[in-house]
mmCIF file of C-alpha atoms in Angstrom:
data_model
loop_
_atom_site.group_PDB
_atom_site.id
_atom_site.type_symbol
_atom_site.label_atom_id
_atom_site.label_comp_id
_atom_site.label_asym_id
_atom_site.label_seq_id
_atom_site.Cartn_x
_atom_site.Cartn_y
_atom_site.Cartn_z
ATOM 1 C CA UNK A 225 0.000 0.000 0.000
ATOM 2 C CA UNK A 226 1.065 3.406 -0.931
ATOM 3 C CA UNK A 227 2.066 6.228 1.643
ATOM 4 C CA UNK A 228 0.210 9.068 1.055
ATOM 5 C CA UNK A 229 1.364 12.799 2.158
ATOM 6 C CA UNK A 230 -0.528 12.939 5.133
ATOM 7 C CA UNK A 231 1.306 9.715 6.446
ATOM 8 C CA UNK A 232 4.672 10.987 5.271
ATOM 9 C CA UNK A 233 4.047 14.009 7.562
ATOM 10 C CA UNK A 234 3.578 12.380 10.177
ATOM 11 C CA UNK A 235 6.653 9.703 9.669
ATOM 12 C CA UNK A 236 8.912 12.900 9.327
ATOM 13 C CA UNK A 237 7.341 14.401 12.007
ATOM 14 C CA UNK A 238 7.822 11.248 14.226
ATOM 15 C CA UNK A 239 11.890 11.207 12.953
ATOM 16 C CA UNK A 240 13.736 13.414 15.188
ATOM 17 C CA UNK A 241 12.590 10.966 17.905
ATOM 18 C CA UNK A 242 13.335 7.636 16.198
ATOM 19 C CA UNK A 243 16.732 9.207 15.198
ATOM 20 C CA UNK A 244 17.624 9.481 18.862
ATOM 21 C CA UNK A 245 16.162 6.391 20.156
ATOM 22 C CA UNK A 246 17.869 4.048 17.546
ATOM 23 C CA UNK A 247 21.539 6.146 18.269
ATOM 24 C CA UNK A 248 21.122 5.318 21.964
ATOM 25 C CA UNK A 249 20.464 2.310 21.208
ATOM 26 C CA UNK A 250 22.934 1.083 18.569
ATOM 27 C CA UNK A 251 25.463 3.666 19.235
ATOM 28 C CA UNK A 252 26.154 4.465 15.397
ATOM 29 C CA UNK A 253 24.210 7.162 13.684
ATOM 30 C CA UNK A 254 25.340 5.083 10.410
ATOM 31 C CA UNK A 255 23.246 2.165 11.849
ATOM 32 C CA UNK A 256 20.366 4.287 13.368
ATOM 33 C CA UNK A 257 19.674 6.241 10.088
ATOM 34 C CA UNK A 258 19.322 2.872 8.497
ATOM 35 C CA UNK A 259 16.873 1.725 10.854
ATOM 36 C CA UNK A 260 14.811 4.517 10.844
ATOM 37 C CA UNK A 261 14.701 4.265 6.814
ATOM 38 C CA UNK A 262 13.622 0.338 7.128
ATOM 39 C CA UNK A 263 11.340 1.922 9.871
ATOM 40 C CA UNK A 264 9.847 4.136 7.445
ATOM 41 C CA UNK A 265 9.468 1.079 4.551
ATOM 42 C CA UNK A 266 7.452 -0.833 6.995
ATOM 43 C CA UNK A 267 5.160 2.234 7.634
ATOM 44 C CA UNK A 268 5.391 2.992 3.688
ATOM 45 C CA UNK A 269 3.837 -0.680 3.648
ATOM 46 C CA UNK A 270 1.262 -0.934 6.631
ATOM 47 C CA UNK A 271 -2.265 0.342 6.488
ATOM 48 C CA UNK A 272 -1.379 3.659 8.048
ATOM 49 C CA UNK A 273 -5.492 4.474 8.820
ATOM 50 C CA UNK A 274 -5.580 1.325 10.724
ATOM 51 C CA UNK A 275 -2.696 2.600 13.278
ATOM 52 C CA UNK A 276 -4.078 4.085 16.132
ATOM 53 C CA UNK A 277 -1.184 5.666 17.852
ATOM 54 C CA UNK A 278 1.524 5.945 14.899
ATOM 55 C CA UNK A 279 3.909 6.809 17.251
ATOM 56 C CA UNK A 280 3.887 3.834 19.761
ATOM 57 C CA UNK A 281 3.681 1.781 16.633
ATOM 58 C CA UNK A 282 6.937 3.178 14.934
ATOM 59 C CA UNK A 283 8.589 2.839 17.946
ATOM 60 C CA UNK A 284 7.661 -1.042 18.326
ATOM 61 C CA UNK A 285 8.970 -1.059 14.622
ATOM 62 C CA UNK A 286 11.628 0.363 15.175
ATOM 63 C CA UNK A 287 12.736 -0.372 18.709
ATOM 64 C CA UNK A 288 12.795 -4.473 17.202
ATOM 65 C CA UNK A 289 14.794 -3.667 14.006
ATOM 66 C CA UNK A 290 17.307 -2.322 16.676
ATOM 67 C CA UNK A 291 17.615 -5.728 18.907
ATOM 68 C CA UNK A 292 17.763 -7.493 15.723
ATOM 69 C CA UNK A 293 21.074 -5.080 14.530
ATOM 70 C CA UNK A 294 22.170 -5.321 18.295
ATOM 71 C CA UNK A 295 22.385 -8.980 18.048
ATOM 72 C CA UNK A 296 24.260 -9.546 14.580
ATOM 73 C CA UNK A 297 26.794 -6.438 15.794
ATOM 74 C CA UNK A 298 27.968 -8.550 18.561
ATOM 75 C CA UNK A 299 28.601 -11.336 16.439
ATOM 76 C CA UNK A 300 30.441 -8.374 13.956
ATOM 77 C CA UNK A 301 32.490 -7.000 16.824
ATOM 78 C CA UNK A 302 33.960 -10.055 17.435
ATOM 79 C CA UNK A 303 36.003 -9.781 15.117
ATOM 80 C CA UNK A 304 36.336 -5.931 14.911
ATOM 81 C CA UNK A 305 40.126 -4.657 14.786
ATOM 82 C CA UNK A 306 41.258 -3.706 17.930
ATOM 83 C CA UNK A 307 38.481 -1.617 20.866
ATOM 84 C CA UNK A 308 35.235 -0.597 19.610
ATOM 85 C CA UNK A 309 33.948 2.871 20.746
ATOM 86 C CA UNK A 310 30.063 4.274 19.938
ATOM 87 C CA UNK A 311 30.060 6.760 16.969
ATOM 88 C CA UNK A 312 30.588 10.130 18.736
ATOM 89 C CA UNK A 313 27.898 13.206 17.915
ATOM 90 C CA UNK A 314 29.532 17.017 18.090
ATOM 91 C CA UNK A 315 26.836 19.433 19.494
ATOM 92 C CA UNK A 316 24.228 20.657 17.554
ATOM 93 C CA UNK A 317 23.698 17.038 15.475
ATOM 94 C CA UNK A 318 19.913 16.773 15.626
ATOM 95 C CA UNK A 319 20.399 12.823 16.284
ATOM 96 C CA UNK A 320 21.920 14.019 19.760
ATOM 97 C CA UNK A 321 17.761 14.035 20.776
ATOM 98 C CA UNK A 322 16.157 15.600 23.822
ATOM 99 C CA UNK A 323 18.548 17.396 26.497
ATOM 100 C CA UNK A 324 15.410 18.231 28.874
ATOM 101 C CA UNK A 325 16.494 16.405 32.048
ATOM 102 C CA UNK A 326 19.349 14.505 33.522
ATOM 103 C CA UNK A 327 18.207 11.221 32.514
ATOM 104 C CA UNK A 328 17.917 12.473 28.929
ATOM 105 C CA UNK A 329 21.633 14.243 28.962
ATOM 106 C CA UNK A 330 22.656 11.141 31.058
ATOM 107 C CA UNK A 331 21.168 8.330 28.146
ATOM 108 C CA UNK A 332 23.682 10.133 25.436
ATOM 109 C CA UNK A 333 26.491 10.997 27.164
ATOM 110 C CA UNK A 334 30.182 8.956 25.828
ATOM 111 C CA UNK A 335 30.961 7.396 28.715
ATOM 112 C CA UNK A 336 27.014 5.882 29.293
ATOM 113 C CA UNK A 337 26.764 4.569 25.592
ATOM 114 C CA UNK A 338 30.157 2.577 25.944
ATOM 115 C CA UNK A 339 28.600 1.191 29.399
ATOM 116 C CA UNK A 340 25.645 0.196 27.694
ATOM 117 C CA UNK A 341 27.564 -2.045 25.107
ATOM 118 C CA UNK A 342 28.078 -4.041 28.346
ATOM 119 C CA UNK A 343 23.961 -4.334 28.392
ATOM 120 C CA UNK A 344 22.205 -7.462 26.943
ATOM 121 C CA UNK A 345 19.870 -5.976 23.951
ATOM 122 C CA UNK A 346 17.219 -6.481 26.042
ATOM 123 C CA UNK A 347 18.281 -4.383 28.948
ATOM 124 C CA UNK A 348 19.756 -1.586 26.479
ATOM 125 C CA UNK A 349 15.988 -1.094 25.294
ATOM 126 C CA UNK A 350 14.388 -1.088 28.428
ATOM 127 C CA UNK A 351 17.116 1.602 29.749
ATOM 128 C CA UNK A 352 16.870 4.115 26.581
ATOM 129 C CA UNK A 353 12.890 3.551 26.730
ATOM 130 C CA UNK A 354 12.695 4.061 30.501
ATOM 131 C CA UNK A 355 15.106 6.449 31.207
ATOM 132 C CA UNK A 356 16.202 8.839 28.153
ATOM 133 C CA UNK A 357 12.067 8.985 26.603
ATOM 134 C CA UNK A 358 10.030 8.601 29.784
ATOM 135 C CA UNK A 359 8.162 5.446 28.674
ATOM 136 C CA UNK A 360 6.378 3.576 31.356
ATOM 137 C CA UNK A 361 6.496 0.336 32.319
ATOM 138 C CA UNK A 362 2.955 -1.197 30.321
ATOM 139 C CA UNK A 363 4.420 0.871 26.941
ATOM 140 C CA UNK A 364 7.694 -0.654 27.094
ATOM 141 C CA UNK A 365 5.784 -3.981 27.580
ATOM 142 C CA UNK A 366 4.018 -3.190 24.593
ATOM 143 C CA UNK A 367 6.584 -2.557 22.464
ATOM 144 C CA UNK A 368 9.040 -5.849 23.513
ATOM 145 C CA UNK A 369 6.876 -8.094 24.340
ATOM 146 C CA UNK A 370 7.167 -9.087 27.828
ATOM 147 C CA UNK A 371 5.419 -8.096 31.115
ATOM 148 C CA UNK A 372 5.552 -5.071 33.145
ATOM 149 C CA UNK A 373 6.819 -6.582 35.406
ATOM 150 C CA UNK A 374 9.924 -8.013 33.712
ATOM 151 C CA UNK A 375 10.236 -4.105 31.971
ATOM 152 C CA UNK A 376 10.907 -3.283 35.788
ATOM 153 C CA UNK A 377 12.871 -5.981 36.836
ATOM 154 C CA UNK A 378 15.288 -5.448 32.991
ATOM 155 C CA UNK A 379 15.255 -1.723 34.496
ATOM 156 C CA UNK A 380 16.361 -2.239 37.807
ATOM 157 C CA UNK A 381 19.559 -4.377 36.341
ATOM 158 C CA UNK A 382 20.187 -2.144 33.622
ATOM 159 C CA UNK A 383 20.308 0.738 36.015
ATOM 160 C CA UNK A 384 22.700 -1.189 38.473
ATOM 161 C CA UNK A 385 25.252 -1.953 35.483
ATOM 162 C CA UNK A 386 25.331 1.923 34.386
ATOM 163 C CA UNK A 387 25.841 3.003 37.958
ATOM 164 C CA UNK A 388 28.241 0.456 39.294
ATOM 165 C CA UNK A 389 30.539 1.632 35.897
ATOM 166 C CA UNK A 390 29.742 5.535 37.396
ATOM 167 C CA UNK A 391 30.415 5.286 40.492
ATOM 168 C CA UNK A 392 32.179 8.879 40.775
ATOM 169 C CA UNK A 393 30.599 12.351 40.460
ATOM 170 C CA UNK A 394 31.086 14.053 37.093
ATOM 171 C CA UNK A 395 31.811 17.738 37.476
ATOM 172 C CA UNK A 396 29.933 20.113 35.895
ATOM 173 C CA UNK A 397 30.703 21.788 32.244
ATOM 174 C CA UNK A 398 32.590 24.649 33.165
ATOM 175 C CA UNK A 399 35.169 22.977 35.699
ATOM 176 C CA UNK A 400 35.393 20.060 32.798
ATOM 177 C CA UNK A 401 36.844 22.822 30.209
ATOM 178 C CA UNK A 402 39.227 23.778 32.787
ATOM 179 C CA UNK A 403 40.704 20.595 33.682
ATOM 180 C CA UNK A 404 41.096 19.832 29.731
ATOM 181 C CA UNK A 405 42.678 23.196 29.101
ATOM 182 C CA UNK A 406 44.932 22.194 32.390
ATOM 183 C CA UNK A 407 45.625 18.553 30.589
ATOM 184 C CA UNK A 408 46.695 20.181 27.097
ATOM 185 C CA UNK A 409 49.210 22.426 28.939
ATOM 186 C CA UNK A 410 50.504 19.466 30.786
ATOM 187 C CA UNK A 411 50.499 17.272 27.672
ATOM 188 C CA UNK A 412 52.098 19.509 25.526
ATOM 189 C CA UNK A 413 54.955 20.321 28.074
ATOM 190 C CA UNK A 414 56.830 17.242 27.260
ATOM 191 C CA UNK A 415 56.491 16.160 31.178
ATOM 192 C CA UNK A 416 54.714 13.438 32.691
ATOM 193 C CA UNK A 417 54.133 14.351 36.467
ATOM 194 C CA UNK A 418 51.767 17.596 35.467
ATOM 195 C CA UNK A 419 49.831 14.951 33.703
ATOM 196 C CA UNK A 420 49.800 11.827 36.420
ATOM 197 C CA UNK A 421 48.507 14.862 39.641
ATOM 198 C CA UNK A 422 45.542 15.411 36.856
ATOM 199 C CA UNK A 423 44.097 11.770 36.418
ATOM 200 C CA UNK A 424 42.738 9.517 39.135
ATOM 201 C CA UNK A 425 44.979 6.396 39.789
ATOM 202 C CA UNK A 426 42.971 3.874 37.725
ATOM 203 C CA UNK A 427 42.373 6.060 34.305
ATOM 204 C CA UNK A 428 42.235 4.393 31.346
ATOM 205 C CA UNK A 429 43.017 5.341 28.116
ATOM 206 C CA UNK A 430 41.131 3.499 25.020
ATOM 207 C CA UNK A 431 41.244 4.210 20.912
ATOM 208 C CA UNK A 432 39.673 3.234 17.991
ATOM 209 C CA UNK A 433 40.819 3.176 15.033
ATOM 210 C CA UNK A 434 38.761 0.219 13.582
ATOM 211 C CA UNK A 435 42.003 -1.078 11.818
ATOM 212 C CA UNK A 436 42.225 1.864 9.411
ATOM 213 C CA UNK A 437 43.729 4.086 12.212
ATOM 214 C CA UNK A 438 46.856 2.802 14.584
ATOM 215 C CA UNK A 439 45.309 2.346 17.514
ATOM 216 C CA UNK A 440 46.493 0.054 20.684
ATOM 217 C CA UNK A 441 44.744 -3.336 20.953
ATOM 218 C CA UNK A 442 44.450 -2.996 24.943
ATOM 219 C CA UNK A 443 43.459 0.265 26.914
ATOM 220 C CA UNK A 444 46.224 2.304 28.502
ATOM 221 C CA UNK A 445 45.597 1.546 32.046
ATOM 222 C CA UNK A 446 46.768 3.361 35.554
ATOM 223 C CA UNK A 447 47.522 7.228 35.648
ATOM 224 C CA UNK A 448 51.506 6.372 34.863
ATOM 225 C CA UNK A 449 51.019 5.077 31.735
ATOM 226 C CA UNK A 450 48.025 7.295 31.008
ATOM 227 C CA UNK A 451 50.574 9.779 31.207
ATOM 228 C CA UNK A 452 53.232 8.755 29.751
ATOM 229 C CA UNK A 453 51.372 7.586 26.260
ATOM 230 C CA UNK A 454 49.350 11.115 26.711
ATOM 231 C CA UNK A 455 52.842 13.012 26.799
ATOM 232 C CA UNK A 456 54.179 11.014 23.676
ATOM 233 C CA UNK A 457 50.543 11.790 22.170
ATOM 234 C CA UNK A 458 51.374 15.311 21.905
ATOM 235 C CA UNK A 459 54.660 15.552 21.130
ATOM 236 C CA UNK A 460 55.604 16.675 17.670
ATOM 237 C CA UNK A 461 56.433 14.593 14.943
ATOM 238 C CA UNK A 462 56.584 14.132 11.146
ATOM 239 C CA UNK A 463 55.252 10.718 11.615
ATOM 240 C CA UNK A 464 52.223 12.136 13.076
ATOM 241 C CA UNK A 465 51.508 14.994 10.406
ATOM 242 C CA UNK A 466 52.278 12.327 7.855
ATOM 243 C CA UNK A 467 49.813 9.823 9.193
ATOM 244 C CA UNK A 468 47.200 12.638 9.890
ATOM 245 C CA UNK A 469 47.504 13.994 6.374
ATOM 246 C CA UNK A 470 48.475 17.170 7.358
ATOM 247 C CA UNK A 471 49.246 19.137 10.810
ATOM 248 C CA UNK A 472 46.381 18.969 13.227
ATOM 249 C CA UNK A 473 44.779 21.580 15.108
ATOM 250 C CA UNK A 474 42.967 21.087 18.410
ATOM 251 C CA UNK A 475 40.059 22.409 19.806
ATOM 252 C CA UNK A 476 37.801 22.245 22.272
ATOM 253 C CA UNK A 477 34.126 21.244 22.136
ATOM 254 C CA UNK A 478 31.285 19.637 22.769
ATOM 255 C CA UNK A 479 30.404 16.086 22.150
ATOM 256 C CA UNK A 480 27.903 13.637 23.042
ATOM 257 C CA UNK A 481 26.557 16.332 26.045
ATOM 258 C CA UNK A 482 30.057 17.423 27.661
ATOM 259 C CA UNK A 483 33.386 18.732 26.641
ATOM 260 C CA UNK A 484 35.276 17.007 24.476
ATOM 261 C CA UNK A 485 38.842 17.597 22.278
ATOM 262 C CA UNK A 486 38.292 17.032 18.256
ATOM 263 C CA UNK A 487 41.740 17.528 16.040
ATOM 264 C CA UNK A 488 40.677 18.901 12.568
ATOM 265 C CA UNK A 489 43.182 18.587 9.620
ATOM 266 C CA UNK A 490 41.897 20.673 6.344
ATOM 267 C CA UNK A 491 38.173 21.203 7.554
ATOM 268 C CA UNK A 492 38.130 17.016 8.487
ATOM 269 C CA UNK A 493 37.566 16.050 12.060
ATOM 270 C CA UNK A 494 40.383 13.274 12.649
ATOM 271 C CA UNK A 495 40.306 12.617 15.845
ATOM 272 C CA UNK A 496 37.582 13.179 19.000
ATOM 273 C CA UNK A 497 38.728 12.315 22.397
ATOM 274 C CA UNK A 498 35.971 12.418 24.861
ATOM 275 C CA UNK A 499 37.754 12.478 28.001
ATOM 276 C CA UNK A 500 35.012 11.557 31.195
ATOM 277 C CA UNK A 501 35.967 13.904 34.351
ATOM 278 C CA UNK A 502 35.224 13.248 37.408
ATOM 279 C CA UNK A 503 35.382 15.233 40.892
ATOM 280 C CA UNK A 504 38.295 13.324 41.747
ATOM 281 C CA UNK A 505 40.191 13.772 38.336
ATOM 282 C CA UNK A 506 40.091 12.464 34.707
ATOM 283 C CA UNK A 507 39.108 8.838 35.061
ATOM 284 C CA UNK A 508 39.155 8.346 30.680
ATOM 285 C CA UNK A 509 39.827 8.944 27.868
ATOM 286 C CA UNK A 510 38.042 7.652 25.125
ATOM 287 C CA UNK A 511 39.164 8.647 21.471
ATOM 288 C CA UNK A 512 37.355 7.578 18.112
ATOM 289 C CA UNK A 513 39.415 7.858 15.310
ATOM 290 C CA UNK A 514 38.093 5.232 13.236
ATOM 291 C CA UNK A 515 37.296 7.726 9.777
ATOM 292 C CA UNK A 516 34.287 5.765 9.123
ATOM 293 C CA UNK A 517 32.550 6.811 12.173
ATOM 294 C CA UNK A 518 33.944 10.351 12.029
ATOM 295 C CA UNK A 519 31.999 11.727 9.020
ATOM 296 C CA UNK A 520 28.980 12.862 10.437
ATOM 297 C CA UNK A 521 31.335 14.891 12.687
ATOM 298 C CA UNK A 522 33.068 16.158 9.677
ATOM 299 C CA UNK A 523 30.024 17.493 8.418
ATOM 300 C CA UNK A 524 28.875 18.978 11.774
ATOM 301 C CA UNK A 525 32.289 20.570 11.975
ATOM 302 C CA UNK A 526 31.769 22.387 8.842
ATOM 303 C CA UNK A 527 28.080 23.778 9.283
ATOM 304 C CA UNK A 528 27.965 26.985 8.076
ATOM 305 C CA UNK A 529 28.612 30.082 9.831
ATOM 306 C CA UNK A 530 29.623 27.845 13.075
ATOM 307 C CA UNK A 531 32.508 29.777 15.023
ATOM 308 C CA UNK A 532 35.010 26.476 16.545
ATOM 309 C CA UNK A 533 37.011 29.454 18.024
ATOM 310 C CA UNK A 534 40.757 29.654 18.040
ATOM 311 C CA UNK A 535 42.717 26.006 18.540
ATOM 312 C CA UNK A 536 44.184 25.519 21.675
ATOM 313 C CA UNK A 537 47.182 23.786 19.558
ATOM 314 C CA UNK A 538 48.006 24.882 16.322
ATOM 315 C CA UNK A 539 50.578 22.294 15.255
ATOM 316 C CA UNK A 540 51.900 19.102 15.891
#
């Protein structure tokens, strides 16, 4: 059966919110624009008259065709080169979603969507559902197929995993700017002790570079060799510029909901390091650098009339 206008409008007016539900929940916007789009086939191909609530019913549809990509990726990421990291979304991307409330900010942030990889399929739906779009219990029962009473049960584990993984308190936006401006002057002294006093003693540090970009199998882990493999980081090199394509600069931003470092060579994002900072110091950082997952940045980056400010380095 056809689509006709009226039930395009309201798909398109529905997309916005099954953009940010399928990136919480697959952690790509690659993958999430292609579920929304096999989303929108199903509705193109349903008696739209006969759907009573469109929008509970797209997000059944789509909310499924998720699980069903969540369970082939973890079959894929077996045998993906090296750590994978979530696709990471520079301020201003509309696929970023609501920003409302802490849960919502909370749902999207870097460090949450690399906890929820540790999440069964299952429990990653419930959490997005319950606690980034305000679903109750009996909807999100609707939508998977179980009871409410195993929604609240999936809840109530999915919740323990995310918090026993956060178990520190972030600081808030302003502080986090300073402590990265305070780790790029330490970094780019050559030294490692300025680094080590800013991270807390077990800070990781994980890449990924999806086997296009050099990027260490294992994270970095403990604040000495944090800071050590921070300090070489930043150090200049020809190597670098020559792998890079060109001489990076550095700036700081905003990614995923909270400060963030992106290195841009030529107008192309290269690099983002989300760094997650804590009240007792930086306890990660997390840096995508895989090229396939960085070109939705790229194109953020370069929205028109956008002012990235000056780079905090100019050169490598």
């Amino acid at each position: 059966m056809a689509a006709t206008l009226r039930d395009i409008d309201r798909f398109e007016a529905a997309r916005p919110r099954l953009q940010a539900i399928a990136y919480r929940l697959l952690g790509s916007a690659c993958d999430a624009e292609d579920a929304v789009q096999d989303t929108f086939l199903r509705w193109q191909a349903a008696d739209a008259d006969r759907v009573e609530v469109p929008e509970a019913w797209l997000t059944k549809v789509l909310t499924n065709l998720c699980l069903n990509q969540l369970a082939s990726a973890r079959a894929r990421r077996e045998t993906y080169v090296g750590q994978w990291l979530p696709e990471p979304l520079l301020a201003g991307d509309p696929m970023l979603g609501p920003a409302d409330t802490a849960e919502q900010r909370e749902s999207v942030s870097y460090a949450v969507l690399t906890l929820m990889e540790r999440l069964s399929p299952g429990e990653r739906a419930v959490y997005v559902l319950r606690e980034a779009f305000g679903h109750t219990h009996r909807e999100i029962a609707e939508i998977l197929d179980i009871t409410e009473a195993a929604s609240q049960q999936i809840a109530h584990r999915a919740r323990k995993h995310i918090q026993a993984g956060r178990a520190r308190a972030e600081v808030d936006e302003a502080a986090a700017r300073r402590v990265i401006e305070e780790f790029l002057a330490a970094a780019s002294s050559g030294r490692t002790e300025p680094l080590v006093r800013l991270l807390t003693e077990d800070a990781i540090a994980v890449g990924d570079g999806g086997g296009k970009v050099p990027a260490r199998a294992k994270a970095f882990e403990g604040a000495v060799a944090v800071a050590r493999f921070m300090r070489g980081l930043f150090l200049p090199g020809k190597a670098k510029r020559d792998l890079a394509g060109g001489s990076p600069e550095v700036y700081t931003t905003v990614a995923n909901g909270a400060p963030a470092l992106v290195a841009v060579v030529d107008g192309r994002v290269i690099a983002v390091m989300c760094p997650e900072i804590t009240d007792a110091g930086i306890c990660a950082f997390r840096s995508q650098l895989n090229p396939d997952k960085l070109d939705r940045a790229t194109r953020q980056w370069a929205t028109t009339g956008h002012d990235h400010g000056t780079p905090l380095i100019l050169t490598f």
